[in-house]
Short mmCIF file of the C-alpha atoms (twelve columns), coordinates in Angstrom:
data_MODEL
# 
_entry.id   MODEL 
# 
loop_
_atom_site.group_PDB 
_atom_site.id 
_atom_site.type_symbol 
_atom_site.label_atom_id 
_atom_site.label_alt_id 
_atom_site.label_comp_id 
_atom_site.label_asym_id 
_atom_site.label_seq_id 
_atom_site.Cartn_x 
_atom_site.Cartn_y 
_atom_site.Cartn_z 
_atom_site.pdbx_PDB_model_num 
ATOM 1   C CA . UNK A 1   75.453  118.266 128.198 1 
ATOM 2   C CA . UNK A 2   77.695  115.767 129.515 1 
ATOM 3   C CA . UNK A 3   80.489  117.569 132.280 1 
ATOM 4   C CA . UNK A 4   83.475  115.998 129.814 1 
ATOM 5   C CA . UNK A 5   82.174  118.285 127.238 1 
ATOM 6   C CA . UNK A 6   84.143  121.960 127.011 1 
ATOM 7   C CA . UNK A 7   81.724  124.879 128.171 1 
ATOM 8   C CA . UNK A 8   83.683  127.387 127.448 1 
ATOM 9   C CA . UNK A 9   84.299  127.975 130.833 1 
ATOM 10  C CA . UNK A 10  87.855  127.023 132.048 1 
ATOM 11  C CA . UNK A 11  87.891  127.945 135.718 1 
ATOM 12  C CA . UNK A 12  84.340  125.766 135.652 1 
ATOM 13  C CA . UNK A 13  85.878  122.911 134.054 1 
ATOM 14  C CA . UNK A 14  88.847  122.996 136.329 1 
ATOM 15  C CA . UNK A 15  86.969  123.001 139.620 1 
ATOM 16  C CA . UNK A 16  85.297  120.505 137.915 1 
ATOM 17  C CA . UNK A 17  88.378  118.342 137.988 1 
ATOM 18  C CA . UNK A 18  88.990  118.870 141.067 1 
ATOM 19  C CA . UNK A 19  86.537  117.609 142.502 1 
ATOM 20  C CA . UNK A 20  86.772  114.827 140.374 1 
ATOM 21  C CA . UNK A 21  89.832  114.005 141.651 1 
ATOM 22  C CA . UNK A 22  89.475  114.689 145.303 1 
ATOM 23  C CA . UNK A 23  86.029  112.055 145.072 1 
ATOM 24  C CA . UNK A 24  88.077  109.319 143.414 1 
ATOM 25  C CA . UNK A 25  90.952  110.246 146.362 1 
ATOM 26  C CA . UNK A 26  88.027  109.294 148.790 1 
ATOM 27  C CA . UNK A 27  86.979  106.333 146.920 1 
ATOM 28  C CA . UNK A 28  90.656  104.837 146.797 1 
ATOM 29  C CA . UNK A 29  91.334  105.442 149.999 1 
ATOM 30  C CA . UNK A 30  87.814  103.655 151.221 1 
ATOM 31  C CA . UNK A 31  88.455  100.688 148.989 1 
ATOM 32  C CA . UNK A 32  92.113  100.437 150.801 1 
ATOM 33  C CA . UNK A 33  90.927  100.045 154.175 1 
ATOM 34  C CA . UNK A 34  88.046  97.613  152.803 1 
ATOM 35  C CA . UNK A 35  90.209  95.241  151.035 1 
ATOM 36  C CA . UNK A 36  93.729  96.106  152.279 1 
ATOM 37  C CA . UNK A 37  93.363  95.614  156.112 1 
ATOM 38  C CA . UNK A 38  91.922  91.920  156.320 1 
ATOM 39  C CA . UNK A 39  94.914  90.861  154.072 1 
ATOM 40  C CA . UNK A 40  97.457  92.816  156.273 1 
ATOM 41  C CA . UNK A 41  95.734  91.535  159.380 1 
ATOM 42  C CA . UNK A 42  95.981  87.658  158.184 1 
ATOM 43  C CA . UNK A 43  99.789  88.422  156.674 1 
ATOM 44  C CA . UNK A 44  100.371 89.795  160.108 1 
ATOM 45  C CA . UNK A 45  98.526  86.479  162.033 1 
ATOM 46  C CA . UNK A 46  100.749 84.122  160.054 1 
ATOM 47  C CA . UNK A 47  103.949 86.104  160.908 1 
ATOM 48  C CA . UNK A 48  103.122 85.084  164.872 1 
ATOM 49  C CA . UNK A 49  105.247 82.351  166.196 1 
ATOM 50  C CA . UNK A 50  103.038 78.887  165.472 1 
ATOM 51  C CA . UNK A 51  102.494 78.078  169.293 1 
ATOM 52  C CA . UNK A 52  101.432 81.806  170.373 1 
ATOM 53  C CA . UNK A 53  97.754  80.202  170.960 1 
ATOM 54  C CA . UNK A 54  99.612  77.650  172.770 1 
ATOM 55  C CA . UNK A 55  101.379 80.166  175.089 1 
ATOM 56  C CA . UNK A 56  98.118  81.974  175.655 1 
ATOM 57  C CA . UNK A 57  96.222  78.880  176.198 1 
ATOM 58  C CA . UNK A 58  98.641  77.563  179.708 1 
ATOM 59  C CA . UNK A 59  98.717  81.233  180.747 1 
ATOM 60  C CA . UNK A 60  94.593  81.482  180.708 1 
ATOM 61  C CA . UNK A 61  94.894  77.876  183.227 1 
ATOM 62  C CA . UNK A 62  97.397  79.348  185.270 1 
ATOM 63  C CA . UNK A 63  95.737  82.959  185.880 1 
ATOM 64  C CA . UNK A 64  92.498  80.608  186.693 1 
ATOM 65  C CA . UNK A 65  94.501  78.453  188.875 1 
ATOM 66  C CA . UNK A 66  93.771  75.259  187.224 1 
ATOM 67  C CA . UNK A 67  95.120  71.517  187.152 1 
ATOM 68  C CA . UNK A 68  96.026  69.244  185.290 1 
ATOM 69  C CA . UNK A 69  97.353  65.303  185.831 1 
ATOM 70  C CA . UNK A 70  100.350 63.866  183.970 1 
ATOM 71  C CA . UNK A 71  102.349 60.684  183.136 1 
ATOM 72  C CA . UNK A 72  105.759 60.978  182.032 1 
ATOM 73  C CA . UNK A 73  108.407 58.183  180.919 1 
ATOM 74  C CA . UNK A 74  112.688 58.777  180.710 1 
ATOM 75  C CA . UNK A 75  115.392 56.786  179.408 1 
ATOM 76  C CA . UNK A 76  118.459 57.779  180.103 1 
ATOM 77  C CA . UNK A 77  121.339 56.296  178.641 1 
ATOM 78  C CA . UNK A 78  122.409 53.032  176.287 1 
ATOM 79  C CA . UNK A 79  122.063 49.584  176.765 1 
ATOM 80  C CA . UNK A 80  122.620 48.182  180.761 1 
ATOM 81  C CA . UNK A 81  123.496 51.396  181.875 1 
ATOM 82  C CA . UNK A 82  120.120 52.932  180.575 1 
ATOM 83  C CA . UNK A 83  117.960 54.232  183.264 1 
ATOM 84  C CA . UNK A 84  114.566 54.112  182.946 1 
ATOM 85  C CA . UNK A 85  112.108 56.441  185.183 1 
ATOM 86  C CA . UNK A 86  108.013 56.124  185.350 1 
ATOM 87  C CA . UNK A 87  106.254 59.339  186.841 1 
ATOM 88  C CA . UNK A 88  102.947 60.141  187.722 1 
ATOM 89  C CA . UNK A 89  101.823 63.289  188.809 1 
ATOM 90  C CA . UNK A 90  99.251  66.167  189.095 1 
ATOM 91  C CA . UNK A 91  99.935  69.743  189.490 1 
ATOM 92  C CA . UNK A 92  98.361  72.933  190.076 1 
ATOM 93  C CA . UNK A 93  98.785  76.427  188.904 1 
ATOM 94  C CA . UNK A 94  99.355  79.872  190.256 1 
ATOM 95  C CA . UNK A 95  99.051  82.962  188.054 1 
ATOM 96  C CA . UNK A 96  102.655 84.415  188.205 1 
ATOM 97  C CA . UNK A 97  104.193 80.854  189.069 1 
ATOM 98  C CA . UNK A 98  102.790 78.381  186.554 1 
ATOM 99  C CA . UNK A 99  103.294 75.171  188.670 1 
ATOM 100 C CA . UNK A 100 102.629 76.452  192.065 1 
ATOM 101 C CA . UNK A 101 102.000 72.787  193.415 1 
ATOM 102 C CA . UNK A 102 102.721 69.207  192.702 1 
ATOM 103 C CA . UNK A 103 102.361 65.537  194.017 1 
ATOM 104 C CA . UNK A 104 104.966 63.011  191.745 1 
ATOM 105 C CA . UNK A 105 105.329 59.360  192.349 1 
ATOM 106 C CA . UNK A 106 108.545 58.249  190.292 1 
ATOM 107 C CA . UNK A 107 109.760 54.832  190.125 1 
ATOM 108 C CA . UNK A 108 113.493 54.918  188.608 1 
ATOM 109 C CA . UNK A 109 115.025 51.418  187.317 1 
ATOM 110 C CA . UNK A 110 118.158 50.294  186.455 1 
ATOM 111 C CA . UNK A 111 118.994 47.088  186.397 1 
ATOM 112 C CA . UNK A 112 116.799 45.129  188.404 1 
ATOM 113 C CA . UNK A 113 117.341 47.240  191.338 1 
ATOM 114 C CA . UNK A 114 113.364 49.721  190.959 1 
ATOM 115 C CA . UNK A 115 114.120 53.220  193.251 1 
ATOM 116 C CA . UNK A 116 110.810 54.760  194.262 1 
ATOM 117 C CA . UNK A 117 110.557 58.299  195.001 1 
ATOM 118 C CA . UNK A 118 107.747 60.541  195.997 1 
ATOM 119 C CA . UNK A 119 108.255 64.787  196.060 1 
ATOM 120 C CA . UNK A 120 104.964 67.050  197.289 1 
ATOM 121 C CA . UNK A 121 106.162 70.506  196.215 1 
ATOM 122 C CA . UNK A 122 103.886 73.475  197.645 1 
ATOM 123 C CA . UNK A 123 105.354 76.831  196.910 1 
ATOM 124 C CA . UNK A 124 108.802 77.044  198.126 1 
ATOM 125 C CA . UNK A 125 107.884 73.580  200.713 1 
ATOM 126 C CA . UNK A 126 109.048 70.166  199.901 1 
ATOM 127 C CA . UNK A 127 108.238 67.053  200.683 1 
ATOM 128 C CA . UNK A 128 110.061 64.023  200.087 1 
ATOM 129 C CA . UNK A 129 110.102 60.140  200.811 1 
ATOM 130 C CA . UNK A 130 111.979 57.487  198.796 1 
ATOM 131 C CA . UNK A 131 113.816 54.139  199.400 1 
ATOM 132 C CA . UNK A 132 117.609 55.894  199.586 1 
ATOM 133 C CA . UNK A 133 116.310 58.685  202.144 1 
ATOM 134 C CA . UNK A 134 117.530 58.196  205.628 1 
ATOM 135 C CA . UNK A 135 115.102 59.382  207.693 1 
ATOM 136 C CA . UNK A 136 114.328 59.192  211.710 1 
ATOM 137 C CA . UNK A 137 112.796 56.947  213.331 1 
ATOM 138 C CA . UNK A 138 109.084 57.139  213.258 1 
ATOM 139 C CA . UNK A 139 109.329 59.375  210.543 1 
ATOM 140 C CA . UNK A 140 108.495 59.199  206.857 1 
ATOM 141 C CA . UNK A 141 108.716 62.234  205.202 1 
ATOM 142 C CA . UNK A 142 111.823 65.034  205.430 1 
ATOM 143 C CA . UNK A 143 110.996 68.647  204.470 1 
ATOM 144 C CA . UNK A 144 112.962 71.162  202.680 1 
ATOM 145 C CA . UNK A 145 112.401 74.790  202.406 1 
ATOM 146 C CA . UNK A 146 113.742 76.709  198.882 1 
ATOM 147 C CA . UNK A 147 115.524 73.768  197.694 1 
ATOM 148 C CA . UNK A 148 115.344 74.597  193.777 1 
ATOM 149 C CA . UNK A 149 116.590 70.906  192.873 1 
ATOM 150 C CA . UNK A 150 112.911 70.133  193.638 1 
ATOM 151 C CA . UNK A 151 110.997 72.838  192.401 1 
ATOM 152 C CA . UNK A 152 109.535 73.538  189.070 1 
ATOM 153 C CA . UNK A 153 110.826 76.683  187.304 1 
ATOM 154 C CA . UNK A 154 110.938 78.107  184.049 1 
ATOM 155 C CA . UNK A 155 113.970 76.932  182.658 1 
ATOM 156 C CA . UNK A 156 112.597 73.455  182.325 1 
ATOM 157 C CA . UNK A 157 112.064 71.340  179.151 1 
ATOM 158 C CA . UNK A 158 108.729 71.212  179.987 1 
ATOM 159 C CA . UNK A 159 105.588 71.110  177.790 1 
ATOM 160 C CA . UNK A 160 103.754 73.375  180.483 1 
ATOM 161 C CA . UNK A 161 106.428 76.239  180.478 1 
ATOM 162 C CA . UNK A 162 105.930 79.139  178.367 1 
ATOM 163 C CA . UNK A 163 109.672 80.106  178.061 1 
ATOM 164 C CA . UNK A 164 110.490 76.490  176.507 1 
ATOM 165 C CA . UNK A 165 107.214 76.730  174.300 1 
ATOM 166 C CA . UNK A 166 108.493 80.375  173.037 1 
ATOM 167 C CA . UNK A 167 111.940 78.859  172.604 1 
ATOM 168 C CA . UNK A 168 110.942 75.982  170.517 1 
ATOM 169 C CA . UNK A 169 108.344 77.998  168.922 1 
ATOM 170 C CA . UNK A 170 111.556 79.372  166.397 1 
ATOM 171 C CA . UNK A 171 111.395 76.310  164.314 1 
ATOM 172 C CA . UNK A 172 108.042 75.101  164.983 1 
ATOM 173 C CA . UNK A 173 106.540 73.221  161.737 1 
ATOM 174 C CA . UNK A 174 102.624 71.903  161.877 1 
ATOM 175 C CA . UNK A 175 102.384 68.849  160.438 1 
ATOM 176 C CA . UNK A 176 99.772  66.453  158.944 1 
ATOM 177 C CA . UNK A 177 100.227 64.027  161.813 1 
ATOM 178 C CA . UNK A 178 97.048  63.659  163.830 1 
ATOM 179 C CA . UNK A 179 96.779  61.829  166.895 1 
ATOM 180 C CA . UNK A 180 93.560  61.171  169.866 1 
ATOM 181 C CA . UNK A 181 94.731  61.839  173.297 1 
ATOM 182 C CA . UNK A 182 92.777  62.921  176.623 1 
ATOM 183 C CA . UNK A 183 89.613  62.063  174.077 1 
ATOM 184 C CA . UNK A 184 90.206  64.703  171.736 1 
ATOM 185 C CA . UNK A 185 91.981  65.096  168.786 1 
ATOM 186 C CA . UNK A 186 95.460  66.588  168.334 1 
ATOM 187 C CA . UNK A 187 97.866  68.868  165.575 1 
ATOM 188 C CA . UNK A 188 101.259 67.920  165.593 1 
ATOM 189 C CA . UNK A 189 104.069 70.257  165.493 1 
ATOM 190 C CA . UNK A 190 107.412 69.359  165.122 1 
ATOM 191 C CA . UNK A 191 111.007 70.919  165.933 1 
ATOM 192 C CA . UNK A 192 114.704 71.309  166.717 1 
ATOM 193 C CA . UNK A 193 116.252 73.526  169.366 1 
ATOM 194 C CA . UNK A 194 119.870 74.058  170.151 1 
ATOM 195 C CA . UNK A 195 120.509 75.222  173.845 1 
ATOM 196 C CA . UNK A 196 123.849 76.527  175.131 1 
ATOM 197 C CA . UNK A 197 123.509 74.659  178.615 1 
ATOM 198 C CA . UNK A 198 121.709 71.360  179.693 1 
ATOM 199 C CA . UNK A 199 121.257 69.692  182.980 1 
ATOM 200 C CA . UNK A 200 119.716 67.692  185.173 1 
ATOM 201 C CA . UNK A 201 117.551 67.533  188.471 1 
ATOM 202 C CA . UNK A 202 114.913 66.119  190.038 1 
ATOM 203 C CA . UNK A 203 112.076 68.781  188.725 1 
ATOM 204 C CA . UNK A 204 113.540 67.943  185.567 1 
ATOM 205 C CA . UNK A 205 115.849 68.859  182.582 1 
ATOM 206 C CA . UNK A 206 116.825 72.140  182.409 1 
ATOM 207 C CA . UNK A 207 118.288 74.322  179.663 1 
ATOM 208 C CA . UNK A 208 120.263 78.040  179.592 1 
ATOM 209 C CA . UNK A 209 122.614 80.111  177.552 1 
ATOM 210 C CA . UNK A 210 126.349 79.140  177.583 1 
ATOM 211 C CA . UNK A 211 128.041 78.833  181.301 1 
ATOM 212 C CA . UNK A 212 131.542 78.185  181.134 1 
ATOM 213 C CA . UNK A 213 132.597 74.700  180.649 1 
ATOM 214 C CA . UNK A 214 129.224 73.391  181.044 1 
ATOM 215 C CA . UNK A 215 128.296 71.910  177.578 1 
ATOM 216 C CA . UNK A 216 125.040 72.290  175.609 1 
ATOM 217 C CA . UNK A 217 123.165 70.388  173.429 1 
ATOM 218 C CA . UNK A 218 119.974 69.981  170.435 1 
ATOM 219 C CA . UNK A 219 116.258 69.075  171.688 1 
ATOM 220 C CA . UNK A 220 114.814 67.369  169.263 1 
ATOM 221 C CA . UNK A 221 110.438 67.535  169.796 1 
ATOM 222 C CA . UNK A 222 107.307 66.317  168.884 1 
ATOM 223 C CA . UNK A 223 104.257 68.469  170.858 1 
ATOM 224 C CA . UNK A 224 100.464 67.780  170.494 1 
ATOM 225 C CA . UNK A 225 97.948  69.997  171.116 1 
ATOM 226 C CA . UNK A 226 94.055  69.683  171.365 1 
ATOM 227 C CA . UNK A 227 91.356  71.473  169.861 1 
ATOM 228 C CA . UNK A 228 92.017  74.573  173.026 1 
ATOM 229 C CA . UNK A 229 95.913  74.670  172.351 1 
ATOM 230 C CA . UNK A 230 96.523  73.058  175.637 1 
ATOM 231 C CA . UNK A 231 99.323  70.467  175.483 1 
ATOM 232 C CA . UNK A 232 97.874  66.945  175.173 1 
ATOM 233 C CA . UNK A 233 101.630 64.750  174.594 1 
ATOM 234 C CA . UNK A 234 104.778 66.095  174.331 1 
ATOM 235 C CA . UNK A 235 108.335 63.643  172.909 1 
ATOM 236 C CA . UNK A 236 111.528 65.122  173.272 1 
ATOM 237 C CA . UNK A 237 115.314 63.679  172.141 1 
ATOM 238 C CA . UNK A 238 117.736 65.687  174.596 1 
ATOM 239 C CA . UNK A 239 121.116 65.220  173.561 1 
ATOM 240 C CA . UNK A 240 123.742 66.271  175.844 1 
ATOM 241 C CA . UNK A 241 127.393 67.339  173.920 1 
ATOM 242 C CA . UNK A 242 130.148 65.396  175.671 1 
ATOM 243 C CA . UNK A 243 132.385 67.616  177.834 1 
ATOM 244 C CA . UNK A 244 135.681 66.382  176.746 1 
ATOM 245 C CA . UNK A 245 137.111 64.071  173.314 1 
ATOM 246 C CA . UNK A 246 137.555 60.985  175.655 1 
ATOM 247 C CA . UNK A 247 133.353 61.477  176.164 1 
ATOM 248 C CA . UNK A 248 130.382 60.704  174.230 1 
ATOM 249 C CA . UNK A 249 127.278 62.492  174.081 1 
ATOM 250 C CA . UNK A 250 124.609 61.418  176.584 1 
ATOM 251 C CA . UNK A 251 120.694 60.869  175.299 1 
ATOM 252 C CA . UNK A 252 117.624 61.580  177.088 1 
ATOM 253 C CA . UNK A 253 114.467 60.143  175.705 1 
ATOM 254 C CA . UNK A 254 110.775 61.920  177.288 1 
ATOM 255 C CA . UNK A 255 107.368 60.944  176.631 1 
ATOM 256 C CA . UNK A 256 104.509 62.871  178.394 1 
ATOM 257 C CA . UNK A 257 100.841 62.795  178.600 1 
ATOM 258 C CA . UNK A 258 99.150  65.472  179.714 1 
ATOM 259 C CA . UNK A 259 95.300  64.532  180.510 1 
ATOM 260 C CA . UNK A 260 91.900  65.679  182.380 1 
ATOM 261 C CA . UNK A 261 92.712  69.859  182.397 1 
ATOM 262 C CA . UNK A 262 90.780  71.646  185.018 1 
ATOM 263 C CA . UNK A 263 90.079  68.125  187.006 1 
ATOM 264 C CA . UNK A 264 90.472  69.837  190.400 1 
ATOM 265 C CA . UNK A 265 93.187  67.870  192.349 1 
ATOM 266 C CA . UNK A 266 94.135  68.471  195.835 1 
ATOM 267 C CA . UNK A 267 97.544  68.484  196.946 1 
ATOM 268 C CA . UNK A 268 97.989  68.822  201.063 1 
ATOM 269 C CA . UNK A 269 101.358 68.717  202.806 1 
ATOM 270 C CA . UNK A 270 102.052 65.524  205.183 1 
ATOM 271 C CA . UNK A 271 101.159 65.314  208.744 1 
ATOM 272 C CA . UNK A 272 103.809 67.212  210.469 1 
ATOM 273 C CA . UNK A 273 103.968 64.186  212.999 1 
ATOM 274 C CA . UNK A 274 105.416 62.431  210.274 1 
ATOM 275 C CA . UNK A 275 107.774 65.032  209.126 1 
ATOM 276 C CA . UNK A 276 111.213 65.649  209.767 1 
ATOM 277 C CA . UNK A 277 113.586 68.724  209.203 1 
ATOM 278 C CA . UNK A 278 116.065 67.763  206.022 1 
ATOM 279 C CA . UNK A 279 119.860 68.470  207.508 1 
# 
């Protein structure tokens, strides 16, 4: 006799249904977790800002205290008054300071007048040479201790900073553009960020929230990334707002390659015989 059948026997057939309906409770709930938590987990995965693995990625090289070597080109400017500026460089990484240590060689042009310029950062130590630099006799090299003109930090629109990466990670968009750099191949992502504050010095552009009088701007960027979400080329359009109606905006153009990641590099201060003391 099938259990749907009446026995006669209410308090049977009730217990009956109860457990009846405490099995299919078990079975529901079983099937929830089975099919349920893969789709929450991807939902959840592709909430995550688009360059997360990105962000992970640079802080893995820095907590290993990697490397990596760069190229970077600047214009500055419109027409004759645009300044171009070549840089090659290598840095290396520190856990807690992302670029711990760096060697640039920067060659800055306008006109037909080249300035060459050479900075050795190592930790809160600089070390610089360039054709403007007055420096003693017998000398080539002056040093300066905690100058933060010189020193990479993370306010920079930099490819290699974090903060910038989470900043412009807002509007991030992956697109089908594909590209081969450092002999792999690339995903491009694509964006536009609007800072409160931008300036300028010689570690680089720098953004921040709203100070005063100092005027803002949009960064308009292009990144590339390789197969282990480490930046491979990174394009930028900085536009500066003008600071008063009689002023027009200023534009900076950046292209950067970032190539051979982990290649170990060593960076060494000067000879100290050929140092001197900046005033």
């Amino acid at each position: 006799m099938s259990w749907l059948q009446p026995s006669g026997n209410k308090a049977e057939i009730g217990g009956a249904e109860d457990d009846l309906m405490r099995s299919l409770c078990t079975l529901l709930g079983v099937l929830t977790l089975l099919f349920m938590s893969p789709l929450t987990g991807a939902a959840h995965a592709q909430t995550g800002d688009p360059l997360d693995r990105a962000i992970s990625a640079l802080k893995g090289k820095f907590a290993e205290k990697s490397s990596v070597l760069f190229s970077r080109k600047t214009r500055q400017g419109f027409g004759s008054d645009a300044t171009l500026t070549v840089v090659y460089g290598k840095h290396r990484f520190a856990a807690n300071a992302g670029v711990r240590a760096s060697d640039v060689a920067e060659v800055s042009t306008m006109g037909d007048e080249p300035v060459h310029f050479r900075m050795i950062n190592i930790g809160r130590d600089t070390y610089t040479q360039g054709t403007w630099a007055d420096v003693p006799k017998g000398k080539k090299w002056l040093h300066w201790q905690d100058a933060d003109g010189f020193l990479w930090s993370q306010n920079l629109v930099d490819a290699l900073n974090p903060k910038f990466l989470r900043l412009i990670s807002r509007n991030a968009e992956k697109t089908s553009a594909k590209g081969r750099y450092d002999g792999v191949s690339t995903t491009r992502y694509d964006g536009l960020a609007e800072v409160g504050l931008l300036g300028s010095r010689q570690a680089g552009i720098y953004y921040g929230t709203k100070d005063g009088d100092w005027a803002g701007g949009r960064i308009k960027w292009k990144l590339w990334l390789g197969p282990d979400n480490l930046p491979r080329r990174f394009q930028a359009e900085i536009v500066h707002e003008p600071y008063g109606p009689e002023q027009r905006a200023d534009t900076v153009r950046m292209n950067v390659l970032y190539r051979g990641w982990g290649t170990p590099v060593r960076i060494q201060a000067p000879s100290k015989n050929l140092v001197a003391e900046a005033g």
